[in-house]
Coordinates of C-alpha atoms in Angstrom, one line a residue:
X1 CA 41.4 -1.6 78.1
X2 CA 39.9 -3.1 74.5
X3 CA 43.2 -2.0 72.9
X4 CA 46.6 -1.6 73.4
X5 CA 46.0 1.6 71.5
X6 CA 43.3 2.8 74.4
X7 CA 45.6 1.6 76.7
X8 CA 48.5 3.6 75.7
X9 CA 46.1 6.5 75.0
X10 CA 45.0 6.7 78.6
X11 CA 48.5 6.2 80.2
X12 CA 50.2 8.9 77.8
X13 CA 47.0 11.3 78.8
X14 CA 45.8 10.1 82.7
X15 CA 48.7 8.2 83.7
X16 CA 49.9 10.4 86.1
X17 CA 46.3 11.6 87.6
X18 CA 45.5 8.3 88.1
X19 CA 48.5 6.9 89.9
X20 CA 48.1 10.1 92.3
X21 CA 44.2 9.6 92.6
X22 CA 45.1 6.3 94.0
X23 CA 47.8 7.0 96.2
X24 CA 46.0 9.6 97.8
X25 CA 43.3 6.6 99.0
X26 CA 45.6 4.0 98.9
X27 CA 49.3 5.1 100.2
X28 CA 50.3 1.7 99.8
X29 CA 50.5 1.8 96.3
X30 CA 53.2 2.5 94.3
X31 CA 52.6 2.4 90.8
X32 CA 49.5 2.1 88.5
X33 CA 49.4 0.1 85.2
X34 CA 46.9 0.3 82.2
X35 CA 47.2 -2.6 79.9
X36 CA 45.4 -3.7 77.1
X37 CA 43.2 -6.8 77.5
X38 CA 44.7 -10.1 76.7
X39 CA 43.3 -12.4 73.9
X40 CA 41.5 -14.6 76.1
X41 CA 37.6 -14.3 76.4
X42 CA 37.3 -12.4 79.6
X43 CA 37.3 -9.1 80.5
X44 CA 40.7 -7.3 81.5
X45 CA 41.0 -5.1 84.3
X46 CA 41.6 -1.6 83.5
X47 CA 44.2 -1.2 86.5
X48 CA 46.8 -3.3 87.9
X49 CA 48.4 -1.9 91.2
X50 CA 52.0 -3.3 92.2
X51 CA 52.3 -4.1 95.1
X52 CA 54.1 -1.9 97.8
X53 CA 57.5 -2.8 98.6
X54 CA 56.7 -3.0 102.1
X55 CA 54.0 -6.2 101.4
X56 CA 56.9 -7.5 98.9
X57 CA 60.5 -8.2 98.5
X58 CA 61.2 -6.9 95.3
X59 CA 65.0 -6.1 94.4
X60 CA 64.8 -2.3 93.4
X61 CA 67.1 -2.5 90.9
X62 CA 65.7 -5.3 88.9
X63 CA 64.9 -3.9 85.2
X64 CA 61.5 -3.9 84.4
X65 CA 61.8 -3.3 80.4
X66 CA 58.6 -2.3 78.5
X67 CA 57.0 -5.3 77.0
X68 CA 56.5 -3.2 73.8
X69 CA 60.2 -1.9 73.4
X70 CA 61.3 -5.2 71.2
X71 CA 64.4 -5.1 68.4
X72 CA 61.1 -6.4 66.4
X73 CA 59.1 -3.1 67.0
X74 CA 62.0 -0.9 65.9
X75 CA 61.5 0.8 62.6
X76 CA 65.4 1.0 61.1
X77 CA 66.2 3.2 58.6
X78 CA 69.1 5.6 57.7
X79 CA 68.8 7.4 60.2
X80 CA 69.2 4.9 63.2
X81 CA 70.9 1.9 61.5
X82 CA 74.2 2.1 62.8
X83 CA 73.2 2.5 66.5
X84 CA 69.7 -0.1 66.5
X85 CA 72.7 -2.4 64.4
X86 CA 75.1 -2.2 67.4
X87 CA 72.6 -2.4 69.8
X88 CA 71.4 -5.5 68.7
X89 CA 75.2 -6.8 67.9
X90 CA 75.6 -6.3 71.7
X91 CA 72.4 -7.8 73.5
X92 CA 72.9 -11.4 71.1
X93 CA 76.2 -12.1 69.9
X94 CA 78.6 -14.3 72.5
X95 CA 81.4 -11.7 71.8
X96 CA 81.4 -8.1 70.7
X97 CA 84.4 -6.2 69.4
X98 CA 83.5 -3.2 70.8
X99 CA 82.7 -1.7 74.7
X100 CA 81.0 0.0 75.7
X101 CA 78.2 0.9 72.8
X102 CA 77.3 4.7 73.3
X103 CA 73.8 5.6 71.8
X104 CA 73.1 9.4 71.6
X105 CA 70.6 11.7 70.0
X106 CA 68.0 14.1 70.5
X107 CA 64.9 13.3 72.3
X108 CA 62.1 11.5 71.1
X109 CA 64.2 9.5 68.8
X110 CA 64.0 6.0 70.0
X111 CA 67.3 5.7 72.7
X112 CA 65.4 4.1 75.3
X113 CA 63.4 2.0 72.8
X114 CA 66.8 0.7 72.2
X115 CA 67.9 0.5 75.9
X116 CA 64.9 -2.0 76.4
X117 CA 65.1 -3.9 73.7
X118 CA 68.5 -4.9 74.8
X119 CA 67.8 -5.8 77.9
X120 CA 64.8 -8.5 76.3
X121 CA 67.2 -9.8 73.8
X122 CA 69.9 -10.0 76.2
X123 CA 67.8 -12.0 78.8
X124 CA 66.6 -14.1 76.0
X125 CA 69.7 -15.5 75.5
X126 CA 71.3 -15.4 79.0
X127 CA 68.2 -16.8 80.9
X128 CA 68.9 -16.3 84.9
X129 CA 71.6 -13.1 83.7
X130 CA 72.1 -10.1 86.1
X131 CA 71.1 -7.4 84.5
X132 CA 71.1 -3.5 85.5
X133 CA 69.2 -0.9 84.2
X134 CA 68.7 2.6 85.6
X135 CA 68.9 6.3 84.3
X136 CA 72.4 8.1 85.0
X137 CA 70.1 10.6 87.6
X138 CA 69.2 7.1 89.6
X139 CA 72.5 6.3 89.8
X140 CA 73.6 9.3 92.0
X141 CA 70.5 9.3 93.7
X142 CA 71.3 5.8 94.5
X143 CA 75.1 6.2 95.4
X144 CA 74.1 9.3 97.7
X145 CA 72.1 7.4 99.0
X146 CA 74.2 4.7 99.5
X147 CA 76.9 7.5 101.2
X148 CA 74.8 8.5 103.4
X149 CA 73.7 4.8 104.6
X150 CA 77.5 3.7 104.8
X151 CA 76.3 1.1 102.2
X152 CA 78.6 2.1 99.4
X153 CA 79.9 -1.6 99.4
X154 CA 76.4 -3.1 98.5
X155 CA 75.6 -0.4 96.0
X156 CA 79.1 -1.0 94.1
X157 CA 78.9 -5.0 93.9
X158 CA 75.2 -4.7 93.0
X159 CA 76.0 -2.9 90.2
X160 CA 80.0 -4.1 89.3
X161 CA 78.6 -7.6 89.5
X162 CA 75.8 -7.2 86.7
X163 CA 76.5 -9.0 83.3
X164 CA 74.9 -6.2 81.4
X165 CA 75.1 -2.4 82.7
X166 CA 72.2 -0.1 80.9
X167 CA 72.8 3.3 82.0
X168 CA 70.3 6.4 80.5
X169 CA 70.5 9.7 79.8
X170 CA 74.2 10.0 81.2
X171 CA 74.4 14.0 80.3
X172 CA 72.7 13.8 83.9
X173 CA 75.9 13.5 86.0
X174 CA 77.4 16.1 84.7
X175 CA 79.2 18.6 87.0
X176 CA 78.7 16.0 90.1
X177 CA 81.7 15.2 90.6
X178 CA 81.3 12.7 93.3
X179 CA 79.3 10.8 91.2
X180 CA 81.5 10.8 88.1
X181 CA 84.1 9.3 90.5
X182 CA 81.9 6.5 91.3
X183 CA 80.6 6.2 87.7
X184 CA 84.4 5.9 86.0
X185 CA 85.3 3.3 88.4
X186 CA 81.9 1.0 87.8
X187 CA 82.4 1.5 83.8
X188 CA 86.1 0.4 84.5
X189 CA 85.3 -2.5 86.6
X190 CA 82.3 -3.4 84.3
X191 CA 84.5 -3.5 81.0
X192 CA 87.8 -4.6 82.4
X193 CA 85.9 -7.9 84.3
X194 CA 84.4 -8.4 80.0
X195 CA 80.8 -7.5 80.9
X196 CA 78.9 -5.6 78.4
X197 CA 78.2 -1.6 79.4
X198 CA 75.5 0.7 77.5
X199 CA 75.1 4.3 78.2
X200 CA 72.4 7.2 76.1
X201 CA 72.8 10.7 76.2
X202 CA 71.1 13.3 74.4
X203 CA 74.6 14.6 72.8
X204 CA 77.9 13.3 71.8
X205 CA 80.8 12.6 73.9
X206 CA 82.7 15.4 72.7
X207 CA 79.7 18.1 73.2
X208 CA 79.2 16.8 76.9
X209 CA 80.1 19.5 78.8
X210 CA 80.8 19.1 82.7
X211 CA 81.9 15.1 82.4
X212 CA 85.7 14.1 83.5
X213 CA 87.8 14.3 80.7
X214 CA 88.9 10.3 81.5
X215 CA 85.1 8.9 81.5
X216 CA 85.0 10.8 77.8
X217 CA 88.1 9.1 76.7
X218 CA 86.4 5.6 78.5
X219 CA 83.4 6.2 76.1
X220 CA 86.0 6.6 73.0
X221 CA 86.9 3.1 73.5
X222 CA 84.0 1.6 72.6
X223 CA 81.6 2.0 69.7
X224 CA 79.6 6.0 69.7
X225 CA 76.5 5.3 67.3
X226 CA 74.3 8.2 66.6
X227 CA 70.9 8.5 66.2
X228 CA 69.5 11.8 63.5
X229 CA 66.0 12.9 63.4
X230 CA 63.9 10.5 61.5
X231 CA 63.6 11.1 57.3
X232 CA 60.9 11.1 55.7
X233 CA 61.0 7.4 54.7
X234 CA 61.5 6.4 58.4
X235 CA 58.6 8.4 59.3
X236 CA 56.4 7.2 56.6
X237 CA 57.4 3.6 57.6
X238 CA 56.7 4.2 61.3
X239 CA 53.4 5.4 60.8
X240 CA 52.7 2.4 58.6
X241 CA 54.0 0.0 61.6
X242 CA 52.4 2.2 64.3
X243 CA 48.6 1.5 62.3
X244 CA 49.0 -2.3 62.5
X245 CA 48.7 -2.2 66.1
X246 CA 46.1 0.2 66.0
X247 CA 42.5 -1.8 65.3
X248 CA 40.0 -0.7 63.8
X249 CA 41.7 2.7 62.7
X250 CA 42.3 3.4 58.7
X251 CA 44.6 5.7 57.3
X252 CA 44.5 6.5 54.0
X253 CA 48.0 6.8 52.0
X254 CA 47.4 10.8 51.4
X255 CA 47.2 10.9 55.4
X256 CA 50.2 9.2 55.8
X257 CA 51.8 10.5 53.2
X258 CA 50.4 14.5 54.9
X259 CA 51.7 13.0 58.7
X260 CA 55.0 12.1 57.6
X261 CA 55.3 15.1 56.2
X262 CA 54.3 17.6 58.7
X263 CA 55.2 15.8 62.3
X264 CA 58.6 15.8 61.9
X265 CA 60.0 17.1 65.4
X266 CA 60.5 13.5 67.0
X267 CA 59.4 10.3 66.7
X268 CA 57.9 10.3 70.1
X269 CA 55.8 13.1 69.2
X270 CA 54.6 11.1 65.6
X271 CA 53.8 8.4 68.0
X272 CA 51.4 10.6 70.0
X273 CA 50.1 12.2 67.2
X274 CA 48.8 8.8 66.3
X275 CA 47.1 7.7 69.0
X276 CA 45.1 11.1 69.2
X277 CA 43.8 10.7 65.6
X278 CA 42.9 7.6 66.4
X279 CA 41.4 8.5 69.9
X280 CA 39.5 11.3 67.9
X281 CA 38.2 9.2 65.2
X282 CA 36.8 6.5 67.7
X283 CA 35.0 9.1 69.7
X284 CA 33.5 10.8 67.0
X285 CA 32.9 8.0 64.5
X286 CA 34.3 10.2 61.6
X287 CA 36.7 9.4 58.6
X288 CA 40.4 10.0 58.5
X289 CA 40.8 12.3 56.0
X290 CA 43.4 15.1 55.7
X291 CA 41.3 17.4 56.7
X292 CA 40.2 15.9 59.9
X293 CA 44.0 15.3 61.1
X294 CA 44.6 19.0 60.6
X295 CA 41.6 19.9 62.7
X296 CA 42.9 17.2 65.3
X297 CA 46.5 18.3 65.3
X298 CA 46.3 21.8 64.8
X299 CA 48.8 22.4 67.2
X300 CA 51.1 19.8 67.0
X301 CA 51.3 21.2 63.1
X302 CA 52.0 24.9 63.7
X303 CA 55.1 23.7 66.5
X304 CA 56.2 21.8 63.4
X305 CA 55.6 23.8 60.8
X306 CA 59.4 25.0 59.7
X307 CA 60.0 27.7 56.9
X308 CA 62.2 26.1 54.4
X309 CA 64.3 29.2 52.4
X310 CA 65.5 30.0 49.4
X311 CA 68.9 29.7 50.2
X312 CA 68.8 26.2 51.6
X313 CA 67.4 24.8 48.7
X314 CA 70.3 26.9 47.1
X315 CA 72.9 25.5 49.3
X316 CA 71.0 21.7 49.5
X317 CA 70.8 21.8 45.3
X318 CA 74.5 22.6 44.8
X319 CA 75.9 20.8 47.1
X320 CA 74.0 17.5 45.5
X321 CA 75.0 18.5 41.9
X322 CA 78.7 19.4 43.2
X323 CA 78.6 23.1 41.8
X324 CA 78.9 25.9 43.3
X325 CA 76.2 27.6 45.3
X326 CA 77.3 31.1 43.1
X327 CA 76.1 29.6 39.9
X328 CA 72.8 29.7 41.2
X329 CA 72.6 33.0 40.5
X330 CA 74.9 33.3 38.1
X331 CA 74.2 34.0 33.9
X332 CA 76.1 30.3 33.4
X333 CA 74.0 29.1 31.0
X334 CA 75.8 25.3 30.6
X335 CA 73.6 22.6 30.7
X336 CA 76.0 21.0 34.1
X337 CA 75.0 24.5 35.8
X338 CA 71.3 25.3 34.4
X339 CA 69.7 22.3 35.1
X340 CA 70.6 22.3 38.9
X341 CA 69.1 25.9 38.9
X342 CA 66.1 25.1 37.2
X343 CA 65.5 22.2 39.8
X344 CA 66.3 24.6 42.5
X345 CA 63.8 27.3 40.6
X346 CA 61.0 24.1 41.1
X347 CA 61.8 23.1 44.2
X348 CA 61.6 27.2 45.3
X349 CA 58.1 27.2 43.7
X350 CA 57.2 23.9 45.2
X351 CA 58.6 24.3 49.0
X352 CA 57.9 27.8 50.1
X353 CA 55.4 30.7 49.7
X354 CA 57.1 33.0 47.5
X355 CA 55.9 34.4 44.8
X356 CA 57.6 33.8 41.3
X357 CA 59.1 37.3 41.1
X358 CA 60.2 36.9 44.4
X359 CA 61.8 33.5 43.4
X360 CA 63.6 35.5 40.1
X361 CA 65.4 38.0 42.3
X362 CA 67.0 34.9 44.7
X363 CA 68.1 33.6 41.8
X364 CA 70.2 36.5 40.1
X365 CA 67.4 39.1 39.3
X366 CA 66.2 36.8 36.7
X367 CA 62.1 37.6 35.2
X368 CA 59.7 35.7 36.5
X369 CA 58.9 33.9 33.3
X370 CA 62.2 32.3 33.8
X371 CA 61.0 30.8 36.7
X372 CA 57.8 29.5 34.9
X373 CA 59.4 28.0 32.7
X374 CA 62.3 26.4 34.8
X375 CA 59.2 25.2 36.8
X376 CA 57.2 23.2 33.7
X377 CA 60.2 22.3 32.1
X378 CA 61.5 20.5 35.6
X379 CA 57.8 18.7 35.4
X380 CA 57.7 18.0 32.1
X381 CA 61.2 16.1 32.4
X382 CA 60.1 14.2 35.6
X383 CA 57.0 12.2 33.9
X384 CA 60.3 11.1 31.9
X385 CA 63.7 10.9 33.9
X386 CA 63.6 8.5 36.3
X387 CA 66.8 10.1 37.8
X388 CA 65.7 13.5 37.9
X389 CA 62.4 12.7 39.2
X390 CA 64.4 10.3 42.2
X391 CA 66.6 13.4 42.6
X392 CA 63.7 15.8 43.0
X393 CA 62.3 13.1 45.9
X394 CA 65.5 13.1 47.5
X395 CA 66.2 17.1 47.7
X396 CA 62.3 17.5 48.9
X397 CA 62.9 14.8 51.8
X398 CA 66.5 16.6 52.7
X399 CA 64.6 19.9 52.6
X400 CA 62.1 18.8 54.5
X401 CA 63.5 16.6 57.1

């Protein structure tokens, strides 16, 4: 492909159709790969087949990580610091202090992103290392497998002999007993022999339900990191990095501004979100304005679009101004307890569709020219508080997530 965005545009939307198409004229194949074209003048070819592993001896379990999944293409901020810190910690320092590292967090927030970038910085550093990767639903396909073939002795030293151990999505073994038998022993053998082990799930230890009390406790040992749906920093700052690889497409700051905004489900889903504006706005040759991306992503926007109430802005606005959520609708009028309701009067008027009578009753039956002027006063004071106006961003980004 031209791009690596057409590229990644065509996999996310024909990958699968194309790998079938092939393998229903050519059995042999196993996989089919669209890349981007290299730098070099000549033309790249859209597909690259790999080769069956019946023309090649190919060691099934060697990782192949994602060329694109680099410590360098992850987009930190607060929430996923701790765990892409750790991560990083583990793949390139000569000793850790903790293991194993445990990533978790919902889906579509960058755990596998992690997972590879790992493996890449650990092989960078430990050229000709053994090195494991596979998703916990692999493994006990793999270790049935392996029962069935009396072959249990190859599968364990293939795995208890690797220098780093990247197991995904563990939440996967849960209730297979068996399996979870065969897993606490590798993760024993793994950290007792000093390797380095890293496991994902989509939940914390505690909340896995259906995993052996003793691989739990295993997990406590190490370090947990998790990773929390993206602010809207993170997502603004994602968008920005996603663009730069992304030529020929420009994004105005109100659009970026209006995506991180809106797309706010997963990070994964921003991603795709992305390469169909940009897919769109190479097809049809037209500008990216707000108005196109809501034509574009109409229904990525209505699966996102969450009603923020009254009474979280309550609850958000007390709780940052340490007062009680009851003054908000109390007759207080001291300045430590009017101010906050004044801000969550704005913020009421700012973040949600009610009217301003509407917003007087939430707020202790109070008129509705209250509320006006709560809301001009709280604008008036941010073209001149600095901390009031950094407040007001804060709250609106909490609210918002």
């Amino acid at each position: 492909m031209p791009s690596q965005f057409m590229a990644d545009w065509v996999r996310s939307h024909f990958g699968e159709r194309l790998t079938l198409a092939w393998k229903t004229v050519l059995p042999v194949v196993r996989n089919v790969r669209v890349i981007a074209a290299a730098d070099a003048p000549r033309p790249a070819p859209l597909l690259i087949l790999e080769e069956s592993p019946a023309l090649t001896e190919r060691d099934p379990s060697a990782p192949n990580f994602d060329p694109r999944y680099r410590f360098e293409t992850f987009i930190v901020g607060k929430a996923n610091e701790v765990a892409a810190t750790a991560a990083r910690t583990l793949a390139t320092s000569p000793t850790v202090s903790f293991n194993p590292l445990f990533i978790h967090g919902g889906t579509g927030r960058g755990k596998t992103h992690l997972l590879h970038a790992i493996g890449h910085a650990f092989l960078a550093r430990n050229r000709g290392a053994r090195v494991v990767s596979m998703s916990a639903e692999k493994f006990m396909v793999e270790f049935i497998r392996a029962l069935k073939e009396n072959d249990t002795i190859g599968f364990k030293q293939r795995l208890r002999n690797a220098d780093l151990l990247l197991i995904d999505d563990v939440q996967f073994i849960a209730g297979k007993d068996s399996t979870q038998e065969e897993f606490f022993h590798t993760m024993n053998e793994i950290i007792t022999a000093g390797r380095r082990l890293v496991i994902t799930s989509d939940r914390a230890p505690q909340d896995l339900d259906g995993i052996a009390p003793r691989i739990l406790s295993r997990l406590s040992w190490g370090l947990v990191a998790d990773i929390n749906s993206a602010d809207y920093e993170l997502r603004f700052n994602i968008i920005v990095s996603k663009l730069e690889a992304l030529p020929g497409v420009e994004m105005p700051r109100p659009v970026i501004d209006f995506l991180a905004r809106r797309v706010t489900s997963s990070i994964r889903e921003l991603e795709g979100a992305l390469n169909r504006i940009g897919a769109y706005a190479m097809m049809t040759g037209r500008p990216i304005d707000v108005a196109f991306v809501e034509e574009v992503l109409a229904n990525v926007l209505r699966a996102n679009q969450r009603r923020i109430s009254i009474d979280e802005i309550q609850t958000q606005v007390a709780e940052h101004y340490r007062i009680r959520k009851a003054e908000m609708t109390s007759a207080r009028r001291a300045r430590e307890v009017a101010r906050p309701r004044q801000v969550a009067m704005y913020l009421s008027k700012q973040l949600t569709p009610k009217s301003l009578p509407d917003i007087g009753r939430r707020f202790g039956g109070r008129d509705h020219t209250t509320v006006i002027h709560a809301v001009r006063q709280i604008e008036k004071l941010r073209a001149s508080d600095a901390e009031l106006d950094a407040d007001i961003r804060l709250l609106t980004r909490q609210l918002e997530g």
